[in-house]
PDB file of C-alpha atoms and ligand atoms in Angstrom:
ATOM      1  CA  MET M   1       2.936   0.028 -13.928  1.00  0.00           C
ATOM      2  CA  ASN M   2       6.467   1.352 -13.273  1.00  0.00           C
ATOM      3  CA  TYR M   3       7.818   2.176  -9.937  1.00  0.00           C
ATOM      4  CA  HIS M   4      10.874   4.105  -9.124  1.00  0.00           C
ATOM      5  CA  VAL M   5      11.961   4.241  -5.428  1.00  0.00           C
ATOM      6  CA  LEU M   6      14.428   7.091  -4.233  1.00  0.00           C
ATOM      7  CA  THR M   7      16.030   5.316  -0.831  1.00  0.00           C
ATOM      8  CA  LEU M   8      19.419   5.464   0.830  1.00  0.00           C
ATOM      9  CA  PHE M   9      18.834   1.264   0.815  1.00  0.00           C
ATOM     10  CA  PRO M  10      18.049   0.246  -2.672  1.00  0.00           C
ATOM     11  CA  GLU M  11      18.705  -3.389  -1.893  1.00  0.00           C
ATOM     12  CA  MET M  12      16.136  -3.431   0.848  1.00  0.00           C
ATOM     13  CA  ILE M  13      13.437  -2.481  -1.571  1.00  0.00           C
ATOM     14  CA  GLU M  14      14.952  -5.133  -4.419  1.00  0.00           C
ATOM     15  CA  GLN M  15      15.205  -7.897  -1.926  1.00  0.00           C
ATOM     16  CA  GLY M  16      11.751  -7.024  -0.368  1.00  0.00           C
ATOM     17  CA  LEU M  17       9.695  -7.023  -3.624  1.00  0.00           C
ATOM     18  CA  ASN M  18      11.487  -9.774  -5.751  1.00  0.00           C
ATOM     19  CA  THR M  19       9.456 -12.653  -4.330  1.00  0.00           C
ATOM     20  CA  SER M  20       5.936 -14.218  -4.658  1.00  0.00           C
ATOM     21  CA  ILE M  21       3.048 -12.257  -6.328  1.00  0.00           C
ATOM     22  CA  ILE M  22       4.961  -9.293  -6.939  1.00  0.00           C
ATOM     23  CA  GLY M  23       8.037 -10.817  -8.148  1.00  0.00           C
ATOM     24  CA  ARG M  24       6.226 -12.893 -10.628  1.00  0.00           C
ATOM     25  CA  ALA M  25       4.315  -9.479 -11.870  1.00  0.00           C
ATOM     26  CA  ILE M  26       7.855  -7.837 -12.606  1.00  0.00           C
ATOM     27  CA  GLU M  27       9.026 -11.313 -14.392  1.00  0.00           C
ATOM     28  CA  LYS M  28       5.800 -11.127 -16.456  1.00  0.00           C
ATOM     29  CA  GLY M  29       6.475  -7.501 -17.444  1.00  0.00           C
ATOM     30  CA  LEU M  30       3.394  -6.339 -15.909  1.00  0.00           C
ATOM     31  CA  LEU M  31       5.223  -4.117 -13.338  1.00  0.00           C
ATOM     32  CA  THR M  32       8.886  -2.564 -13.265  1.00  0.00           C
ATOM     33  CA  LEU M  33      10.636  -1.698 -10.359  1.00  0.00           C
ATOM     34  CA  LYS M  34      13.726   0.393 -10.290  1.00  0.00           C
ATOM     35  CA  ALA M  35      15.501   1.286  -6.934  1.00  0.00           C
ATOM     36  CA  THR M  36      17.696   4.497  -6.980  1.00  0.00           C
ATOM     37  CA  ASN M  37      20.174   5.223  -4.402  1.00  0.00           C
ATOM     38  CA  ILE M  38      19.967   8.994  -3.426  1.00  0.00           C
ATOM     39  CA  ARG M  39      23.559   8.717  -2.244  1.00  0.00           C
ATOM     40  CA  ASP M  40      24.639   8.078  -5.875  1.00  0.00           C
ATOM     41  CA  TYR M  41      23.895  11.939  -6.418  1.00  0.00           C
ATOM     42  CA  ALA M  42      25.964  13.236  -3.488  1.00  0.00           C
ATOM     43  CA  PHE M  43      27.746  16.462  -4.676  1.00  0.00           C
ATOM     44  CA  ASN M  44      30.867  15.756  -2.563  1.00  0.00           C
ATOM     45  CA  LYS M  45      33.445  13.430  -2.363  1.00  0.00           C
ATOM     46  CA  HIS M  46      32.594  11.585   0.629  1.00  0.00           C
ATOM     47  CA  SER M  47      29.251  10.857  -0.905  1.00  0.00           C
ATOM     48  CA  LYS M  48      27.413  12.908   1.980  1.00  0.00           C
ATOM     49  CA  VAL M  49      23.891  13.044   2.144  1.00  0.00           C
ATOM     50  CA  ASP M  50      22.666  14.338   5.560  1.00  0.00           C
ATOM     51  CA  ASP M  51      23.673  17.314   7.683  1.00  0.00           C
ATOM     52  CA  TYR M  52      23.045  19.390  10.805  1.00  0.00           C
ATOM     53  CA  PRO M  53      19.255  20.828  11.038  1.00  0.00           C
ATOM     54  CA  TYR M  54      19.622  24.408  11.282  1.00  0.00           C
ATOM     55  CA  GLY M  55      18.258  25.745  14.394  1.00  0.00           C
ATOM     56  CA  GLY M  56      19.682  22.925  16.235  1.00  0.00           C
ATOM     57  CA  GLY M  57      17.876  19.954  17.370  1.00  0.00           C
ATOM     58  CA  ALA M  58      18.536  16.113  17.454  1.00  0.00           C
ATOM     59  CA  GLY M  59      19.466  14.017  14.460  1.00  0.00           C
ATOM     60  CA  MET M  60      20.448  14.806  10.551  1.00  0.00           C
ATOM     61  CA  VAL M  61      18.085  15.983   7.788  1.00  0.00           C
ATOM     62  CA  MET M  62      18.767  14.747   4.399  1.00  0.00           C
ATOM     63  CA  GLN M  63      20.064  17.752   2.428  1.00  0.00           C
ATOM     64  CA  ALA M  64      18.086  18.781  -0.687  1.00  0.00           C
ATOM     65  CA  GLU M  65      20.535  18.375  -3.678  1.00  0.00           C
ATOM     66  CA  PRO M  66      21.076  14.922  -3.691  1.00  0.00           C
ATOM     67  CA  VAL M  67      17.541  14.120  -3.499  1.00  0.00           C
ATOM     68  CA  TYR M  68      16.569  16.450  -6.414  1.00  0.00           C
ATOM     69  CA  CYS M  69      19.354  14.958  -8.536  1.00  0.00           C
ATOM     70  CA  ALA M  70      18.098  11.539  -8.277  1.00  0.00           C
ATOM     71  CA  TYR M  71      14.562  12.801  -8.729  1.00  0.00           C
ATOM     72  CA  GLU M  72      15.867  14.795 -12.114  1.00  0.00           C
ATOM     73  CA  ALA M  73      17.509  11.858 -13.063  1.00  0.00           C
ATOM     74  CA  ILE M  74      14.638   9.435 -13.224  1.00  0.00           C
ATOM     75  CA  SER M  75      11.947  12.000 -14.154  1.00  0.00           C
ATOM     76  CA  LYS M  76      13.415  13.160 -17.279  1.00  0.00           C
ATOM     77  CA  GLU M  77      13.100   9.747 -18.708  1.00  0.00           C
ATOM     78  CA  MET M  78       9.068  10.271 -18.444  1.00  0.00           C
ATOM     79  CA  PRO M  79       6.693  11.458 -20.832  1.00  0.00           C
ATOM     80  CA  LYS M  80       4.998  13.727 -17.940  1.00  0.00           C
ATOM     81  CA  LYS M  81       5.868  14.831 -14.222  1.00  0.00           C
ATOM     82  CA  PRO M  82       4.908  11.826 -12.399  1.00  0.00           C
ATOM     83  CA  ARG M  83       3.192  11.469  -8.796  1.00  0.00           C
ATOM     84  CA  VAL M  84       5.864  11.716  -6.494  1.00  0.00           C
ATOM     85  CA  VAL M  85       4.766  10.055  -2.936  1.00  0.00           C
ATOM     86  CA  TYR M  86       6.800  10.977   0.120  1.00  0.00           C
ATOM     87  CA  MET M  87       6.701   8.524   2.622  1.00  0.00           C
ATOM     88  CA  THR M  88       5.964  10.094   6.077  1.00  0.00           C
ATOM     89  CA  PRO M  89       4.117   9.819   9.533  1.00  0.00           C
ATOM     90  CA  GLN M  90       2.583  13.562   8.676  1.00  0.00           C
ATOM     91  CA  GLY M  91       0.877  11.935   5.520  1.00  0.00           C
ATOM     92  CA  ARG M  92      -2.541  11.229   4.770  1.00  0.00           C
ATOM     93  CA  VAL M  93      -3.081   7.899   5.844  1.00  0.00           C
ATOM     94  CA  PHE M  94      -3.228   5.270   3.129  1.00  0.00           C
ATOM     95  CA  ASP M  95      -5.932   2.902   2.496  1.00  0.00           C
ATOM     96  CA  GLN M  96      -7.751   0.599  -0.270  1.00  0.00           C
ATOM     97  CA  ALA M  97      -9.147   3.530  -2.160  1.00  0.00           C
ATOM     98  CA  MET M  98      -5.968   5.400  -2.435  1.00  0.00           C
ATOM     99  CA  ALA M  99      -4.318   1.901  -3.650  1.00  0.00           C
ATOM    100  CA  GLU M 100      -6.846   1.822  -6.457  1.00  0.00           C
ATOM    101  CA  GLU M 101      -6.354   5.262  -7.256  1.00  0.00           C
ATOM    102  CA  LEU M 102      -2.645   5.152  -7.552  1.00  0.00           C
ATOM    103  CA  ALA M 103      -2.628   1.817  -9.593  1.00  0.00           C
ATOM    104  CA  GLN M 104      -4.150   4.050 -12.399  1.00  0.00           C
ATOM    105  CA  GLU M 105      -0.728   5.677 -13.021  1.00  0.00           C
ATOM    106  CA  GLU M 106       1.795   5.013 -15.454  1.00  0.00           C
ATOM    107  CA  ASN M 107       4.817   5.674 -13.480  1.00  0.00           C
ATOM    108  CA  LEU M 108       4.960   6.042  -9.395  1.00  0.00           C
ATOM    109  CA  VAL M 109       7.884   7.607  -7.700  1.00  0.00           C
ATOM    110  CA  PHE M 110       8.274   6.785  -4.088  1.00  0.00           C
ATOM    111  CA  LEU M 111      10.899   9.001  -2.154  1.00  0.00           C
ATOM    112  CA  CYS M 112      11.823   7.388   1.340  1.00  0.00           C
ATOM    113  CA  GLY M 113      13.564   9.746   4.244  1.00  0.00           C
ATOM    114  CA  HIS M 114      15.653   8.781   6.671  1.00  0.00           C
ATOM    115  CA  TYR M 115      17.176  10.700   9.838  1.00  0.00           C
ATOM    116  CA  GLU M 116      15.122  13.188  10.828  1.00  0.00           C
ATOM    117  CA  GLY M 117      13.588  13.687   7.559  1.00  0.00           C
ATOM    118  CA  ILE M 118      14.687  15.817   4.231  1.00  0.00           C
ATOM    119  CA  ASP M 119      15.376  19.506   3.627  1.00  0.00           C
ATOM    120  CA  GLU M 120      11.872  21.019   3.191  1.00  0.00           C
ATOM    121  CA  ARG M 121      12.444  22.964   0.265  1.00  0.00           C
ATOM    122  CA  VAL M 122      13.260  19.923  -2.117  1.00  0.00           C
ATOM    123  CA  LEU M 123       9.771  18.429  -0.774  1.00  0.00           C
ATOM    124  CA  GLU M 124       7.911  21.432  -1.666  1.00  0.00           C
ATOM    125  CA  GLU M 125       9.448  21.425  -5.456  1.00  0.00           C
ATOM    126  CA  ILE M 126       8.926  17.500  -6.034  1.00  0.00           C
ATOM    127  CA  VAL M 127       6.250  16.026  -3.635  1.00  0.00           C
ATOM    128  CA  THR M 128       2.688  15.589  -4.719  1.00  0.00           C
ATOM    129  CA  ASP M 129       1.372  13.072  -2.225  1.00  0.00           C
ATOM    130  CA  TYR M 130       2.392  12.736   1.302  1.00  0.00           C
ATOM    131  CA  VAL M 131       1.486   9.505   3.077  1.00  0.00           C
ATOM    132  CA  SER M 132       1.319   7.698   5.740  1.00  0.00           C
ATOM    133  CA  ILE M 133       0.720   3.881   6.247  1.00  0.00           C
ATOM    134  CA  GLY M 134      -0.429   4.291   9.984  1.00  0.00           C
ATOM    135  CA  ASP M 135      -0.027   6.248  13.176  1.00  0.00           C
ATOM    136  CA  TYR M 136       3.188   5.194  14.487  1.00  0.00           C
ATOM    137  CA  VAL M 137       6.908   6.196  13.867  1.00  0.00           C
ATOM    138  CA  LEU M 138       9.389   3.825  11.622  1.00  0.00           C
ATOM    139  CA  THR M 139      12.973   4.420  11.236  1.00  0.00           C
ATOM    140  CA  GLY M 140      12.612   5.089   7.614  1.00  0.00           C
ATOM    141  CA  GLY M 141      10.257   5.190   4.347  1.00  0.00           C
ATOM    142  CA  GLU M 142      11.367   2.281   2.808  1.00  0.00           C
ATOM    143  CA  LEU M 143       9.084  -0.231   4.674  1.00  0.00           C
ATOM    144  CA  PRO M 144       5.959   2.127   4.098  1.00  0.00           C
ATOM    145  CA  ALA M 145       7.098   2.266   0.280  1.00  0.00           C
ATOM    146  CA  MET M 146       6.956  -1.397   0.046  1.00  0.00           C
ATOM    147  CA  VAL M 147       3.733  -1.753   1.927  1.00  0.00           C
ATOM    148  CA  MET M 148       2.062   0.695  -0.699  1.00  0.00           C
ATOM    149  CA  ILE M 149       3.702  -0.931  -3.962  1.00  0.00           C
ATOM    150  CA  ASP M 150       2.352  -4.536  -2.959  1.00  0.00           C
ATOM    151  CA  ALA M 151      -1.184  -3.014  -2.221  1.00  0.00           C
ATOM    152  CA  ILE M 152      -0.931  -1.150  -5.368  1.00  0.00           C
ATOM    153  CA  SER M 153      -0.028  -3.871  -7.470  1.00  0.00           C
ATOM    154  CA  ARG M 154      -2.591  -6.102  -6.664  1.00  0.00           C
ATOM    155  CA  MET M 155      -4.853  -3.786  -8.447  1.00  0.00           C
ATOM    156  CA  VAL M 156      -2.737  -3.713 -11.745  1.00  0.00           C
ATOM    157  CA  PRO M 157      -4.832  -5.686 -14.233  1.00  0.00           C
ATOM    158  CA  GLY M 158      -3.143  -9.149 -14.657  1.00  0.00           C
ATOM    159  CA  VAL M 159      -1.205  -9.212 -11.464  1.00  0.00           C
ATOM    160  CA  LEU M 160      -3.397 -11.364  -9.433  1.00  0.00           C
ATOM    161  CA  SER M 161      -4.678 -14.227 -11.388  1.00  0.00           C
ATOM    162  CA  ASN M 162      -8.616 -14.581 -11.568  1.00  0.00           C
ATOM    163  CA  ASN M 163      -8.876 -16.986  -8.547  1.00  0.00           C
ATOM    164  CA  GLU M 164      -6.754 -14.296  -6.543  1.00  0.00           C
ATOM    165  CA  SER M 165      -8.837 -11.738  -7.462  1.00  0.00           C
ATOM    166  CA  ALA M 166     -12.298 -13.435  -6.823  1.00  0.00           C
ATOM    167  CA  GLU M 167     -14.844 -11.068  -5.966  1.00  0.00           C
ATOM    168  CA  TYR M 168     -15.149 -11.539  -2.014  1.00  0.00           C
ATOM    169  CA  GLU M 169     -12.174 -10.065  -0.137  1.00  0.00           C
ATOM    170  CA  SER M 170     -11.755  -7.844   2.888  1.00  0.00           C
ATOM    171  CA  PHE M 171     -12.702  -4.266   1.874  1.00  0.00           C
ATOM    172  CA  GLN M 172     -13.928  -5.068  -1.374  1.00  0.00           C
ATOM    173  CA  ASP M 173     -17.057  -3.742   0.088  1.00  0.00           C
ATOM    174  CA  GLY M 174     -15.982  -2.429   3.109  1.00  0.00           C
ATOM    175  CA  LEU M 175     -16.358  -5.415   5.042  1.00  0.00           C
ATOM    176  CA  LEU M 176     -13.951  -7.587   6.487  1.00  0.00           C
ATOM    177  CA  GLU M 177     -13.541 -11.111   4.603  1.00  0.00           C
ATOM    178  CA  TYR M 178     -15.716 -14.223   6.008  1.00  0.00           C
ATOM    179  CA  PRO M 179     -13.919 -17.225   7.768  1.00  0.00           C
ATOM    180  CA  GLN M 180     -12.232 -19.750   5.523  1.00  0.00           C
ATOM    181  CA  TYR M 181     -11.776 -23.427   6.222  1.00  0.00           C
ATOM    182  CA  SER M 182     -10.079 -26.214   4.254  1.00  0.00           C
ATOM    183  CA  ARG M 183      -9.349 -30.327   4.622  1.00  0.00           C
ATOM    184  CA  PRO M 184      -9.786 -31.964   7.220  1.00  0.00           C
ATOM    185  CA  GLU M 185     -13.506 -31.606   7.659  1.00  0.00           C
ATOM    186  CA  GLU M 186     -12.246 -31.666  11.737  1.00  0.00           C
ATOM    187  CA  TRP M 187      -9.370 -30.610  13.452  1.00  0.00           C
ATOM    188  CA  HIS M 188      -8.576 -30.496  17.005  1.00  0.00           C
ATOM    189  CA  GLY M 189     -11.954 -31.650  17.520  1.00  0.00           C
ATOM    190  CA  LYS M 190     -13.405 -28.567  15.800  1.00  0.00           C
ATOM    191  CA  LYS M 191     -16.028 -29.254  12.790  1.00  0.00           C
ATOM    192  CA  VAL M 192     -15.985 -27.032   9.429  1.00  0.00           C
ATOM    193  CA  PRO M 193     -19.398 -25.357   9.340  1.00  0.00           C
ATOM    194  CA  SER M 194     -21.664 -27.907   7.837  1.00  0.00           C
ATOM    195  CA  ILE M 195     -23.505 -25.401   5.632  1.00  0.00           C
ATOM    196  CA  LEU M 196     -20.177 -24.961   3.779  1.00  0.00           C
ATOM    197  CA  LEU M 197     -19.927 -29.077   3.004  1.00  0.00           C
ATOM    198  CA  SER M 198     -23.963 -28.501   1.942  1.00  0.00           C
ATOM    199  CA  GLY M 199     -23.156 -27.941  -1.938  1.00  0.00           C
ATOM    200  CA  HIS M 200     -25.813 -24.903  -1.741  1.00  0.00           C
ATOM    201  CA  HIS M 201     -24.467 -22.387  -2.988  1.00  0.00           C
ATOM    202  CA  ALA M 202     -26.533 -19.564  -2.267  1.00  0.00           C
ATOM    203  CA  ASN M 203     -26.759 -20.603   1.220  1.00  0.00           C
ATOM    204  CA  VAL M 204     -22.905 -20.505   1.559  1.00  0.00           C
ATOM    205  CA  GLU M 205     -22.700 -16.984  -0.080  1.00  0.00           C
ATOM    206  CA  LYS M 206     -25.809 -15.866   2.607  1.00  0.00           C
ATOM    207  CA  TRP M 207     -23.558 -17.408   5.435  1.00  0.00           C
ATOM    208  CA  ARG M 208     -20.329 -15.808   4.348  1.00  0.00           C
ATOM    209  CA  HIS M 209     -22.201 -12.485   3.938  1.00  0.00           C
ATOM    210  CA  GLU M 210     -23.494 -12.702   7.643  1.00  0.00           C
ATOM    211  CA  GLN M 211     -20.069 -13.666   9.068  1.00  0.00           C
ATOM    212  CA  SER M 212     -18.658 -10.985   7.494  1.00  0.00           C
ATOM    213  CA  LEU M 213     -21.259  -8.769   9.325  1.00  0.00           C
ATOM    214  CA  VAL M 214     -20.674 -10.303  12.588  1.00  0.00           C
ATOM    215  CA  ARG M 215     -16.839 -10.242  12.137  1.00  0.00           C
ATOM    216  CA  THR M 216     -16.668  -6.431  10.686  1.00  0.00           C
ATOM    217  CA  LYS M 217     -19.129  -5.431  13.804  1.00  0.00           C
ATOM    218  CA  GLU M 218     -16.761  -7.154  16.389  1.00  0.00           C
ATOM    219  CA  ARG M 219     -13.114  -6.431  15.297  1.00  0.00           C
ATOM    220  CA  ARG M 220     -13.555  -3.230  13.353  1.00  0.00           C
ATOM    221  CA  PRO M 221     -16.868  -1.334  14.270  1.00  0.00           C
ATOM    222  CA  ASP M 222     -15.847   1.596  12.746  1.00  0.00           C
ATOM    223  CA  LEU M 223     -15.850  -0.214   9.229  1.00  0.00           C
ATOM    224  CA  TYR M 224     -19.146  -1.594  10.179  1.00  0.00           C
ATOM    225  CA  GLU M 225     -20.827   1.828  11.026  1.00  0.00           C
ATOM    226  CA  ALA M 226     -19.554   2.955   7.679  1.00  0.00           C
ATOM    227  CA  TYR M 227     -21.049   0.036   5.915  1.00  0.00           C
ATOM    228  CA  MET M 228     -24.289   0.345   7.445  1.00  0.00           C
ATOM    229  CA  GLN M 229     -24.456   4.121   6.863  1.00  0.00           C
ATOM    230  CA  LYS M 230     -23.811   3.674   3.202  1.00  0.00           C
ATOM    231  CA  GLU M 231     -26.349   0.652   2.946  1.00  0.00           C
ATOM    232  CA  ALA M 232     -28.999   2.897   4.875  1.00  0.00           C
ATOM    233  CA  GLU M 233     -28.340   5.613   2.353  1.00  0.00           C
ATOM    234  CA  GLU M 234     -28.457   3.327  -0.728  1.00  0.00           C
ATOM    235  CA  LYS M 235     -32.005   2.063   0.375  1.00  0.00           C
ATOM    236  CA  SER M 236     -33.483   5.493   0.644  1.00  0.00           C
ATOM    237  CA  LYS M 237     -32.199   6.466  -2.495  1.00  0.00           C
ATOM    238  CA  LYS M 238     -33.605   3.589  -3.996  1.00  0.00           C
ATOM    239  CA  LYS M 239     -37.188   4.760  -2.490  1.00  0.00           C
ATOM    240  CA  LYS M 240     -37.188   7.968  -3.897  1.00  0.00           C
TER     241      LYS M 240
HETATM  242 CL1  LIG C   1       4.855   6.447   5.352  1.00  0.00          CL
HETATM  243  N1  LIG C   1       6.935   6.568   6.742  1.00  0.00           N
HETATM  244  C1  LIG C   1       7.672   6.729   7.939  1.00  0.00           C
HETATM  245  N2  LIG C   1       9.250   7.076   8.082  1.00  0.00           N
HETATM  246  N3  LIG C   1       7.332   6.448   9.228  1.00  0.00           N
HETATM  247  C2  LIG C   1       6.054   6.102   9.389  1.00  0.00           C
HETATM  248  C3  LIG C   1       5.298   6.146   8.225  1.00  0.00           C
HETATM  249  C4  LIG C   1       5.735   6.302   6.872  1.00  0.00           C
HETATM  250  N4  LIG C   1       3.820   5.766   8.283  1.00  0.00           N
HETATM  251  C5  LIG C   1       3.941   5.216   9.474  1.00  0.00           C
HETATM  252  N5  LIG C   1       5.129   5.879  10.408  1.00  0.00           N
END
């Protein structure tokens, strides 16, 4: 997987993703990450990349040409036109299924806007996917791009160790993860559930699944409903 981020703050991307699991995957050559400064493609001597919005209003708009030239410079190196993800609160909300789908791509371009946004005309020409990370407003697209890169990278083969990618995880089957415990057996008067000390693997699995259900129902009733619906559908399919 090769990530290309078009941004006014390349150091933010590079600094944010060079540690821990993602940093290790880059070192191993499983991922590449290149942040391109849109300002390097400004066409005036002051390296200005924004201007006032036509029609008036608050703030500044990122101009089309520098964004387009930055995109052209990186995409001409690629064998086919890449998916270009524009980070915007007006996009489809990012989720695990989208992370899994995007992890199949060879190249991914993330376009990060600032100010009041980017001139619509260049978006029409280069953007393939409009994506939001949730219903709140951020000052720029860099943090969302980093969030997406982290979630997508986990789905790239080899990035997680076998241990880390162990089958049971939040969202793997649409349920939240069960609670985890480590030593000591008793802490602040609280004991580890005795079933986890029993060594009875099947009972442990059953308990964890029940805990996942209880937790999902309590904390994410929306996911719980979807899970129950899916279960019911699968049961009725089997009957037929
Ligand atoms: Cl993807 N970008 C920006 N700028 N703000 C956001 C967002 C994205 N998702 C939620 N808020």
